[in-house]
mmCIF file of C-alpha atoms in Angstrom:
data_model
loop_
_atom_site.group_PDB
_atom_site.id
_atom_site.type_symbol
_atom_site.label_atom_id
_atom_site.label_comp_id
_atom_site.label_asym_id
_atom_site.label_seq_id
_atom_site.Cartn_x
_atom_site.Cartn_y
_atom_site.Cartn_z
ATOM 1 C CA UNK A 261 0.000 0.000 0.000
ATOM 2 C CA UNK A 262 0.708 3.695 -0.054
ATOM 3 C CA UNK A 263 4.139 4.568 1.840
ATOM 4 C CA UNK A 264 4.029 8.296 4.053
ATOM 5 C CA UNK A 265 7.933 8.263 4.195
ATOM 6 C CA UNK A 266 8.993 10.581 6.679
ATOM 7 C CA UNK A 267 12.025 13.252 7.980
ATOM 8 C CA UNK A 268 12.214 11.373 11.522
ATOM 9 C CA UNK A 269 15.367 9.086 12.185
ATOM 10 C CA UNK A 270 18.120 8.832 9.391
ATOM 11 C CA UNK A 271 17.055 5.184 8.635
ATOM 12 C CA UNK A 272 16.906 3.029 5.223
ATOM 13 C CA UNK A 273 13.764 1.527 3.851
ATOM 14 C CA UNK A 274 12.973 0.043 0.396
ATOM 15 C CA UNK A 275 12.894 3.300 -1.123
ATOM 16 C CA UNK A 276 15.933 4.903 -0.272
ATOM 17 C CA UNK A 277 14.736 7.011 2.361
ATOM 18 C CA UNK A 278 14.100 7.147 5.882
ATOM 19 C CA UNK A 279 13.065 4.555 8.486
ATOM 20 C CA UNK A 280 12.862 3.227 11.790
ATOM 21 C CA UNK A 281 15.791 1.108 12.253
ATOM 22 C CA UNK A 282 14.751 -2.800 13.008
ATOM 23 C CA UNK A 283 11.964 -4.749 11.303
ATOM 24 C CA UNK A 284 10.067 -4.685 14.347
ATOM 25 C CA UNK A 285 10.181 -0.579 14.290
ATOM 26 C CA UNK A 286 9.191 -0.547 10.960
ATOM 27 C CA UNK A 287 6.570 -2.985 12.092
ATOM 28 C CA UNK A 288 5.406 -0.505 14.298
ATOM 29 C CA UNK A 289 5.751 2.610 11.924
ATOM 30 C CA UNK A 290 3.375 0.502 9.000
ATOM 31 C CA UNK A 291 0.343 -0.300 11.828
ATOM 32 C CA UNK A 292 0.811 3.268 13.265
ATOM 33 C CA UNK A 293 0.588 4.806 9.479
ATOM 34 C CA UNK A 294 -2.258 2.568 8.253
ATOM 35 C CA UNK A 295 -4.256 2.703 11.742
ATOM 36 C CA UNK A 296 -3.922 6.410 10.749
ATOM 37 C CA UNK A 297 -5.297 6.185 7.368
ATOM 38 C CA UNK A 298 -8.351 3.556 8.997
ATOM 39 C CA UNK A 299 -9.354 6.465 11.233
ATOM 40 C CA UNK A 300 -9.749 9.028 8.500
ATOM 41 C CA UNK A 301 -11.263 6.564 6.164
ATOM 42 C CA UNK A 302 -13.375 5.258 8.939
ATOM 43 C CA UNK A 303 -14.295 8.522 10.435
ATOM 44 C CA UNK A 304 -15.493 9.959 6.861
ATOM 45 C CA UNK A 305 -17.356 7.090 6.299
ATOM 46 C CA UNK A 306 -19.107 7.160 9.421
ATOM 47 C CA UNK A 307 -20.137 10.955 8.569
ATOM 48 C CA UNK A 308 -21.231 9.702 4.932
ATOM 49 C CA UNK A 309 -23.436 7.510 6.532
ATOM 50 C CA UNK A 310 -25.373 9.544 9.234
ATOM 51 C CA UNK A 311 -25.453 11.946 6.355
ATOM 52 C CA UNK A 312 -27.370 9.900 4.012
ATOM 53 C CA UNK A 313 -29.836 8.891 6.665
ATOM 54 C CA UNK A 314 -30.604 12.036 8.095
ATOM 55 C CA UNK A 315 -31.171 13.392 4.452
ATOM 56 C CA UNK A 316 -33.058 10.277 3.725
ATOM 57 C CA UNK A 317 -35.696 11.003 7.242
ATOM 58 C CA UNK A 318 -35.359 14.818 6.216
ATOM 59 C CA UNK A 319 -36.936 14.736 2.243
ATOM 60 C CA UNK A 320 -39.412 12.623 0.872
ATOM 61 C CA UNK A 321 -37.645 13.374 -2.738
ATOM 62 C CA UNK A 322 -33.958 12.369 -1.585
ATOM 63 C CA UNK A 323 -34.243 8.408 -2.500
ATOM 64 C CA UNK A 324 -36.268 8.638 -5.623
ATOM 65 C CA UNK A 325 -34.280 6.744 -8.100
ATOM 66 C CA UNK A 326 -33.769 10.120 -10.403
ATOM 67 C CA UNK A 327 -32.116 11.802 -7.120
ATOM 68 C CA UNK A 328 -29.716 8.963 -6.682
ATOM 69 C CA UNK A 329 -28.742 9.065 -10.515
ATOM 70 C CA UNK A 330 -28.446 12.651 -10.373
ATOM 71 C CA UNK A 331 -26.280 12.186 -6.880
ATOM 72 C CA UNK A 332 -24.132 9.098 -8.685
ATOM 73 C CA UNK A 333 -23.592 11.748 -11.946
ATOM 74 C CA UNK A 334 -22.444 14.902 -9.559
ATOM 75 C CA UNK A 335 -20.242 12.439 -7.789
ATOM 76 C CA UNK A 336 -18.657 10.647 -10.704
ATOM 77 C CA UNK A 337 -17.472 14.479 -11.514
ATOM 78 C CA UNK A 338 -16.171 15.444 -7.827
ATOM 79 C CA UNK A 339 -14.526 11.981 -7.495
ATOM 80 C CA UNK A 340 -12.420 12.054 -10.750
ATOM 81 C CA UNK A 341 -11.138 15.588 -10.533
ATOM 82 C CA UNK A 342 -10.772 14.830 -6.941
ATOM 83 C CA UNK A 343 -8.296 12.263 -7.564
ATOM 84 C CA UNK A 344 -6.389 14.180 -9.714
ATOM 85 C CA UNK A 345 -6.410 16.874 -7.181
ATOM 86 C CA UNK A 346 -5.225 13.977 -4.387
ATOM 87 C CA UNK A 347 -2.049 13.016 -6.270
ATOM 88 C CA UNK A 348 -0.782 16.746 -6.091
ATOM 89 C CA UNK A 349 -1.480 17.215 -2.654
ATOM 90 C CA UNK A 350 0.227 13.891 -2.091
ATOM 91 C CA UNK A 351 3.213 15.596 -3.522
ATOM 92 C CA UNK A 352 3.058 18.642 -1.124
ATOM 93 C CA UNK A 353 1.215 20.805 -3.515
ATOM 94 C CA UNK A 354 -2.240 22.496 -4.715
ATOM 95 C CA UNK A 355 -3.682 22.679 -8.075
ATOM 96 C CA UNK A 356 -6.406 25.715 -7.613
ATOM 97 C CA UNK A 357 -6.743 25.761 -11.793
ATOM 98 C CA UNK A 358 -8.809 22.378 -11.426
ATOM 99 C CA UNK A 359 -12.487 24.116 -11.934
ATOM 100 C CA UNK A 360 -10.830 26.530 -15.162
ATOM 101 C CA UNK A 361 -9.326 23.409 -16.911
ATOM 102 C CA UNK A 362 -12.360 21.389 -16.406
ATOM 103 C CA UNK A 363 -14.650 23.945 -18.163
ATOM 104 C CA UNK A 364 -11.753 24.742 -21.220
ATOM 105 C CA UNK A 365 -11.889 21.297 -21.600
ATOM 106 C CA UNK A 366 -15.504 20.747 -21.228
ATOM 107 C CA UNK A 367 -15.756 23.670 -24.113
ATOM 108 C CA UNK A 368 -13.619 22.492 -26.191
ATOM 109 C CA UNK A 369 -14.785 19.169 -26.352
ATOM 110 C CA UNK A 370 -18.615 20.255 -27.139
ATOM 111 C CA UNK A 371 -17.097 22.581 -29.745
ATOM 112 C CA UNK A 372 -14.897 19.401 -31.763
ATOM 113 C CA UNK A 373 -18.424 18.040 -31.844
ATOM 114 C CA UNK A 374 -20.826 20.377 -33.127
ATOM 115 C CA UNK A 375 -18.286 22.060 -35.527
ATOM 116 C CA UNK A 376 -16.152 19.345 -36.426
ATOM 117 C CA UNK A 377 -18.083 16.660 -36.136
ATOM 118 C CA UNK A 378 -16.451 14.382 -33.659
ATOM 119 C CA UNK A 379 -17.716 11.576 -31.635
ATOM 120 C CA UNK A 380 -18.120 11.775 -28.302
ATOM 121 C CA UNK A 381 -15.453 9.381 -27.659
ATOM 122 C CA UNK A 382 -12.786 11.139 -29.978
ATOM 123 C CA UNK A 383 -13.784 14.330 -28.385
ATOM 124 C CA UNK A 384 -12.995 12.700 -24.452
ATOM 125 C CA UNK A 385 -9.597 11.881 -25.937
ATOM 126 C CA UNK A 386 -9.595 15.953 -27.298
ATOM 127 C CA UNK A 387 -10.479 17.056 -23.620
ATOM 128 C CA UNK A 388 -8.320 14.989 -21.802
ATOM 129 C CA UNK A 389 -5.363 16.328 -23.904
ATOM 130 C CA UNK A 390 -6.171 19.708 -23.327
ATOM 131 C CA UNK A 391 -6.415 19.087 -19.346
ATOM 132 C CA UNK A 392 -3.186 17.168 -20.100
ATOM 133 C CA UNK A 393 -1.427 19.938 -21.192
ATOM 134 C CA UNK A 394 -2.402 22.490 -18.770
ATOM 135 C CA UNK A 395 -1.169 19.638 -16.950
ATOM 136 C CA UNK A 396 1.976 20.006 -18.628
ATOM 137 C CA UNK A 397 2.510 23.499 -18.170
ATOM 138 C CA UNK A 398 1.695 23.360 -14.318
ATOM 139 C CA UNK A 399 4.300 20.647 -13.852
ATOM 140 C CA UNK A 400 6.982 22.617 -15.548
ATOM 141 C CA UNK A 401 6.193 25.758 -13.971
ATOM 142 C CA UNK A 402 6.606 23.781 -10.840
ATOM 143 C CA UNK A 403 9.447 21.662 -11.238
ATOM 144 C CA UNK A 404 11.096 22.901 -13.474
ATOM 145 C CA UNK A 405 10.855 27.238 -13.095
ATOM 146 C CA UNK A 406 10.192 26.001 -9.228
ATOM 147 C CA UNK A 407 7.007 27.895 -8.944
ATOM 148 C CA UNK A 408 5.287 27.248 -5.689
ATOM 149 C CA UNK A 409 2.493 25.129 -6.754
ATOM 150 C CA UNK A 410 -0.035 27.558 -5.581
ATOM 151 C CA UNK A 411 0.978 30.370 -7.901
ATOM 152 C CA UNK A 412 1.547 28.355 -10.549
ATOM 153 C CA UNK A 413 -1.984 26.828 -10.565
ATOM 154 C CA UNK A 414 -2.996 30.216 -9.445
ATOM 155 C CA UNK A 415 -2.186 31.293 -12.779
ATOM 156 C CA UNK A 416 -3.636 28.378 -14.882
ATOM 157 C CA UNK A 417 -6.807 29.533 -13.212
ATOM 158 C CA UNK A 418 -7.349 32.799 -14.451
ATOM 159 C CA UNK A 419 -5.324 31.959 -18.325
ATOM 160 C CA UNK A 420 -7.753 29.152 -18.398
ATOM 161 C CA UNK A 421 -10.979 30.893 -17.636
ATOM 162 C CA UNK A 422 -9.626 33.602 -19.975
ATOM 163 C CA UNK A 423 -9.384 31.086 -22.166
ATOM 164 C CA UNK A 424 -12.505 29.583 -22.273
ATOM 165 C CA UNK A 425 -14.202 32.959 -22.123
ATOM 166 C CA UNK A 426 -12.151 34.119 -25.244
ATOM 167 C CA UNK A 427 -12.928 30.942 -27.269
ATOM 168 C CA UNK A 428 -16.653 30.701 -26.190
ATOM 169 C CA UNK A 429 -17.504 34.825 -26.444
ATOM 170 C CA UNK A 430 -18.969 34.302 -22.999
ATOM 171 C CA UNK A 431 -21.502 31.837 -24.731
ATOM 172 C CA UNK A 432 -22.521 28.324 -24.098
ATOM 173 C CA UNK A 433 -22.210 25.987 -26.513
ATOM 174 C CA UNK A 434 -25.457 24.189 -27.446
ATOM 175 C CA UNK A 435 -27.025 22.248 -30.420
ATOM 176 C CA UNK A 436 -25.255 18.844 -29.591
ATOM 177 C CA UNK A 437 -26.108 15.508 -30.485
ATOM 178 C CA UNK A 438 -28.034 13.776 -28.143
ATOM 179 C CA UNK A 439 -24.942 11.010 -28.441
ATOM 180 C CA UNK A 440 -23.059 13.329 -26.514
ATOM 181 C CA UNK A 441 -24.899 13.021 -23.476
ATOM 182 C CA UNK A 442 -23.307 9.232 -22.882
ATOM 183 C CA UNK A 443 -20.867 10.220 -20.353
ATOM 184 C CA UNK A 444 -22.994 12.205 -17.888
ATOM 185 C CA UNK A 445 -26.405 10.349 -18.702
ATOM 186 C CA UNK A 446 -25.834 7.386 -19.838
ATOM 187 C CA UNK A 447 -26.065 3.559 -18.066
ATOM 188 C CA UNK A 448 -24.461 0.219 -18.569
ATOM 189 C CA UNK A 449 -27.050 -2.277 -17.325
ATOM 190 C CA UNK A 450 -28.763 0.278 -14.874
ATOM 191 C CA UNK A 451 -25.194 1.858 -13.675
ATOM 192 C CA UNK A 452 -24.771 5.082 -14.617
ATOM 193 C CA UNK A 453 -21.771 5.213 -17.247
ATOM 194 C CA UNK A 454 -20.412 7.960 -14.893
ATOM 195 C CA UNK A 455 -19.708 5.967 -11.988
ATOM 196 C CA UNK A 456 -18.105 3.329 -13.845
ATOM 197 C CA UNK A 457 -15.691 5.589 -15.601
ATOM 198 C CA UNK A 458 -15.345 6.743 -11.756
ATOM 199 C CA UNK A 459 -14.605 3.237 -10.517
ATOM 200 C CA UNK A 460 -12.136 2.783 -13.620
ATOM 201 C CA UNK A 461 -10.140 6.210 -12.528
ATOM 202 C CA UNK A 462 -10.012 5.191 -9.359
ATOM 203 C CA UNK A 463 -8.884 1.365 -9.287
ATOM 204 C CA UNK A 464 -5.939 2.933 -12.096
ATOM 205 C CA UNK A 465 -4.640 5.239 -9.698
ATOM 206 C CA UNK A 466 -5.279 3.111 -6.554
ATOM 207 C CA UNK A 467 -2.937 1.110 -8.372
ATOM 208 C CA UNK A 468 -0.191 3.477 -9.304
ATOM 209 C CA UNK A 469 -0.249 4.859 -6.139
ATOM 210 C CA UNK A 470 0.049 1.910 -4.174
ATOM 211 C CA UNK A 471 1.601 -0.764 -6.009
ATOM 212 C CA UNK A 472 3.888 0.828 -8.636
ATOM 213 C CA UNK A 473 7.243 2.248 -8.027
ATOM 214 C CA UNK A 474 6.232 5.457 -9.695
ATOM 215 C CA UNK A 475 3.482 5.758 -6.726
ATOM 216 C CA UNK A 476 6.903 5.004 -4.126
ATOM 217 C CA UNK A 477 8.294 8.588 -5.947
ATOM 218 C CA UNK A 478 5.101 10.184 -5.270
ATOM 219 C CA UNK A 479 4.625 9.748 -1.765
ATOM 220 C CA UNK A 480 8.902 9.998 -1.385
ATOM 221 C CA UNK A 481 8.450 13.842 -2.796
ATOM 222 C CA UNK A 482 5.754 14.456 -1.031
ATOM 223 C CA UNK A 483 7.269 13.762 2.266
ATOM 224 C CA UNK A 484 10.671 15.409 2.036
ATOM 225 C CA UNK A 485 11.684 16.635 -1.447
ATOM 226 C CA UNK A 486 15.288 17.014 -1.281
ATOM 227 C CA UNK A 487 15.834 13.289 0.219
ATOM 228 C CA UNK A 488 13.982 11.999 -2.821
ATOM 229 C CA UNK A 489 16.364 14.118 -4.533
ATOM 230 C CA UNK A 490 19.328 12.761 -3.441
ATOM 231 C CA UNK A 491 18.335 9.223 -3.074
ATOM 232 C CA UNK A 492 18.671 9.378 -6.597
ATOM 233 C CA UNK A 493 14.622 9.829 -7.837
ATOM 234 C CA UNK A 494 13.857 11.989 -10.751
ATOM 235 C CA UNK A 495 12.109 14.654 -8.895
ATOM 236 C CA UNK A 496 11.569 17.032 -11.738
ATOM 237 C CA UNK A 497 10.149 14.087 -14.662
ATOM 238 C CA UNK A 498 8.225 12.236 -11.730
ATOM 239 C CA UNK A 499 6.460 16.042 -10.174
ATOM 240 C CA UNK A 500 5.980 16.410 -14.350
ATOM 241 C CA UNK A 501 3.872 13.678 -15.459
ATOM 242 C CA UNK A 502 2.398 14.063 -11.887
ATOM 243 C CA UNK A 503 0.678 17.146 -13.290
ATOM 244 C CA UNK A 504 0.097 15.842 -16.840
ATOM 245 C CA UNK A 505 -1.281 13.081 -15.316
ATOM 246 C CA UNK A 506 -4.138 15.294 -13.192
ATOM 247 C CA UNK A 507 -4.261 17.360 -15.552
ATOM 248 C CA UNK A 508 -5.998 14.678 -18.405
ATOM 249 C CA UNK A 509 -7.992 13.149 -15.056
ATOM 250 C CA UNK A 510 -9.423 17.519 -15.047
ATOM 251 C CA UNK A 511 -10.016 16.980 -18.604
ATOM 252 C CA UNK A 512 -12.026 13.859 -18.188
ATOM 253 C CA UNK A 513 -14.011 15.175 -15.964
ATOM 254 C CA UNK A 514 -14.661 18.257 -17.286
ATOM 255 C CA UNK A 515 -16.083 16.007 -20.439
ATOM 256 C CA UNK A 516 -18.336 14.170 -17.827
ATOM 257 C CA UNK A 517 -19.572 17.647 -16.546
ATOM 258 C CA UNK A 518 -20.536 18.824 -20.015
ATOM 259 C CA UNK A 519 -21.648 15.648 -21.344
ATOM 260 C CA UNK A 520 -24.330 16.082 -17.958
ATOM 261 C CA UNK A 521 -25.898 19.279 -19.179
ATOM 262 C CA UNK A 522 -25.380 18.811 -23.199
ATOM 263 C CA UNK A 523 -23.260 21.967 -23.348
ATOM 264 C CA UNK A 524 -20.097 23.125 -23.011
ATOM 265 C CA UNK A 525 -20.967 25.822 -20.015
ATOM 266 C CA UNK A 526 -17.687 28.501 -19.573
ATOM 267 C CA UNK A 527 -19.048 29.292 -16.154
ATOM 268 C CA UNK A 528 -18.597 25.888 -15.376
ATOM 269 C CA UNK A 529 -16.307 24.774 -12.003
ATOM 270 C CA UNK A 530 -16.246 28.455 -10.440
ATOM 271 C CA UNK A 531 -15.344 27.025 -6.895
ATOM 272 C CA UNK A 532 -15.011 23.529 -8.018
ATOM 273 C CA UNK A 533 -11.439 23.620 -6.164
ATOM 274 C CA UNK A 534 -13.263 23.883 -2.907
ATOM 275 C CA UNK A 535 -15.183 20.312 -3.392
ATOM 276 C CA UNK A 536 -12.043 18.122 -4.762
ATOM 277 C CA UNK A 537 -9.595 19.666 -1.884
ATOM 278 C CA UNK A 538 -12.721 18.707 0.670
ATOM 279 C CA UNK A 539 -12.704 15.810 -0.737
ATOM 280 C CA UNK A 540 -9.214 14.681 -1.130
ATOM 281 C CA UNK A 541 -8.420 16.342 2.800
ATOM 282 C CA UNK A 542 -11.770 14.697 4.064
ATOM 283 C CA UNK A 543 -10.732 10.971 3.192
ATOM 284 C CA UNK A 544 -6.954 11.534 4.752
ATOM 285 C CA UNK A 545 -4.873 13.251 2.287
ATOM 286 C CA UNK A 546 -2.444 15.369 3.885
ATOM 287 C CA UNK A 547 -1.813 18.976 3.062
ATOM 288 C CA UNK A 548 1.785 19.010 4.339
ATOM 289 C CA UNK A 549 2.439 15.892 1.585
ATOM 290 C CA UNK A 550 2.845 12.426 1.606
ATOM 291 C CA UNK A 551 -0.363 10.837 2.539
ATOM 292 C CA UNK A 552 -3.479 10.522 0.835
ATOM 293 C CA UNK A 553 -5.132 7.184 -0.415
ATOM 294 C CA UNK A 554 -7.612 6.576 -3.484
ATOM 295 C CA UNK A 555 -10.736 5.239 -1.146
ATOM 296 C CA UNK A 556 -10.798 8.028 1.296
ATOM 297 C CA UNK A 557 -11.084 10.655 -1.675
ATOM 298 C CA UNK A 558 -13.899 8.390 -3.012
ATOM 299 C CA UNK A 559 -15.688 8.383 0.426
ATOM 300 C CA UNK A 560 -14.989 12.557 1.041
ATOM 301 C CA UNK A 561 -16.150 12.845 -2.991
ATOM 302 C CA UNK A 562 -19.756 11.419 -2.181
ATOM 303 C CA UNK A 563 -19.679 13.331 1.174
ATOM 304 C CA UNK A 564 -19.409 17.001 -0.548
ATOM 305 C CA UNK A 565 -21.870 15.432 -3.319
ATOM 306 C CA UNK A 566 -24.182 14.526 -0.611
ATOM 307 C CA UNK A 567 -24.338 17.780 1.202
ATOM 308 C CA UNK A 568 -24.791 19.239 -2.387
ATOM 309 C CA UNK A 569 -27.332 17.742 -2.888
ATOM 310 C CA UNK A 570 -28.710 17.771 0.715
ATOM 311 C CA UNK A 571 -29.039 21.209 0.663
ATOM 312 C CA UNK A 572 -30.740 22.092 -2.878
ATOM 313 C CA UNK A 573 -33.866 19.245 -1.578
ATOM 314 C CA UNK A 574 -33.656 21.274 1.540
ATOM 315 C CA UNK A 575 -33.658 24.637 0.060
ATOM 316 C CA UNK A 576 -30.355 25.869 1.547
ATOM 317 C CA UNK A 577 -28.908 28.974 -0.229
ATOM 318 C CA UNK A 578 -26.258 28.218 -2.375
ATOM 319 C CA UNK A 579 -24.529 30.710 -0.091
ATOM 320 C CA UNK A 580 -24.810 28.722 2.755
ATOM 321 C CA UNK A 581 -23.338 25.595 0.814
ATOM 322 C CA UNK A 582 -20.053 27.223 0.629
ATOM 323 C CA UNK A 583 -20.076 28.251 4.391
ATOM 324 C CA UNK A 584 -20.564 24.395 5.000
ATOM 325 C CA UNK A 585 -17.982 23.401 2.620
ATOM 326 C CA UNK A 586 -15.546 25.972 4.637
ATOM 327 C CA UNK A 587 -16.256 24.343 8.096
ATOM 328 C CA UNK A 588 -15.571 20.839 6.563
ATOM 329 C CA UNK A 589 -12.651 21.529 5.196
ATOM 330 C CA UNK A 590 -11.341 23.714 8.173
ATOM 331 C CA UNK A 591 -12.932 20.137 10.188
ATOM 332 C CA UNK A 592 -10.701 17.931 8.150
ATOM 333 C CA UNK A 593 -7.380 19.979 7.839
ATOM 334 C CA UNK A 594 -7.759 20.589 11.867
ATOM 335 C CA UNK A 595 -8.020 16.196 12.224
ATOM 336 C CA UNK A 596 -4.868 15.754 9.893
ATOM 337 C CA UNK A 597 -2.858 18.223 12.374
ATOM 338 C CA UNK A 598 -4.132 16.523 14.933
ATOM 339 C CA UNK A 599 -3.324 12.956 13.518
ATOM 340 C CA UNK A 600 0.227 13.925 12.210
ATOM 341 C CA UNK A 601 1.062 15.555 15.648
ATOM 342 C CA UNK A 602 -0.319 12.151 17.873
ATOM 343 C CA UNK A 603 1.905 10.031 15.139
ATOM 344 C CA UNK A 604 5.010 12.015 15.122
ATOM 345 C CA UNK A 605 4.699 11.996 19.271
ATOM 346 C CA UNK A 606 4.665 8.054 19.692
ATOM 347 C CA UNK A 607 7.404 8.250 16.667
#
């Protein structure tokens, strides 16, 4: 599984970097990690729960089978970008240009199919490239110019938006097919096709993260740069394709979020960076690097869907949505200082 590789003792492990000394510290350092990662999992899960019940006692209209659809759909989006968003913050950094890629990809992708007559499938691969090269231009920004993360993505936001805004005139982009609505709206044998492109994102980079050496790198930046660095890992290709690699997960689900609504919307994502950082913090992912697993991101992605959704059926002002979102993140970031301090005081 997924490695939080630390600055504690000068020690060796399997990757080069640091570690308690004898197999039966190390023992203890793996329980103490994943008994971390159980809590946060277990603790969001518990909240997705009560959540769904009290919302299910609270509105007759909440477990009508077009709700749940339309909650599966909105999740499907959260989740993937949310998982793009986890594998930067696993590497110590912040991509705020998430909700701007998404809708210049989203755009683009309804235009290569009204105009140019693309399928819906050739214009995912279209939308994902564009995400993948905002991607690009992120990662280089930040590992190569050695941009802090934040202003580098900080930037993609507002050339991205510009972007879209420039290529769009401001507009919408209508008259689809009704073929293009497959993504958001469509099923495979009753399953919406969005939450299996979900579960297909997220077993792939479960997998990388987890199981691949690549994923090793990750987690080995994330938790202390310049000892990655010198233990010989390509920091600057590996933070890279990092980026690229988010950055074509944004586009993908910026596709899913258009093909929802049959339009390419340039408003779309205005604060979508709030819900995939909930999401990614809420199910364990670290903000100070080097933690952050797959499932909990899938569990804090249909939490922020849920209280979406929660509120509209209750009539909460949108407003008030975003004051919610605050407190859960501020919840969530407050648990992993709490977490990382308890660890690092039995370390």
């Amino acid at each position: 599984m997924s490695r939080s590789l630390r600055s504690d003792p000068p020690e060796t492990t399997v990757t080069g970097m640091e570690s308690p000394t004898g197999p039966r510290d190390r023992l203890r350092a793996w329980l103490r990690e994943h008994l971390s990662y159980a809590v946060s999992e277990f603790t969001a899960a518990t909240a997705l729960v009560v959540l769904f019940i009290a919302l299910s006692l609270a509105s007759p209209h909440f477990l009508t089978a077009d709700n749940l659809f339309n909650i599966g759909s909105q999740t499907a989006v959260i989740a993937i970008i949310a998982v793009a968003q986890t594998m930067i913050i696993i590497t110590k950094g912040i991509d705020l240009s998430v909700g701007s890629v998404a809708a210049l990809a989203g755009v683009v992708g309804a235009i290569v199919v009204r105009d140019l007559g693309f399928s819906v499938w050739e214009a995912t691969v279209v939308a994902i490239g564009v995400g993948a090269a905002a991607g690009l231009v992120n990662g280089l920004l930040v590992a190569s110019a050695r941009l802090p993360p934040f202003i580098a993505t900080l930037g993609m936001m507002s050339a991205g938006r510009g972007l879209v805004f420039i290529i769009t005139g401001a507009v919408g982009v209508y008259s689809l097919p009704e073929s293009f609505q497959l993504l958001g709206n469509g099923e495979i044998a009753g399953i919406p096709f969005a939450i299996v492109i979900t579960a297909v994102v997220a077993l792939a980079a479960g997998f990388l993260l987890s199981q691949s050496r690549f994923g090793q790198h990750v987690y080995a930046m994330g938790s202390n740069l310049e000892a990655a660095r010198r233990a010989g890992i390509p920091v600057r290709r590996n933070l890279t394709a990092v980026y690229v690699l988010a950055g074509a997960l944004v586009g993908l689900g910026g596709m899913v979020a258009a093909s929802r609504v049959s339009s390419g919307q340039p408003n779309y994502g205005i604060g979508l960076e709030l819900d995939v950082i909930a999401a990614a913090v809420i199910g364990g992912a670290s903000l100070f690097g080097g933690q952050g697993r797959i499932a909990g991101t899938l569990i804090g992605a249909f939490l922020i869907a849920l209280v979406r959704n929660g509120s509209v059926l209750l009539g909460i002002n949108i407003h008030y949505q975003q004051v919610i979102v605050g407190l859960i993140i501020w919840a969530a970031v407050y648990f992993d200082q709490y977490r990382r301090r308890r660890l690092e005081a039995r370390g």
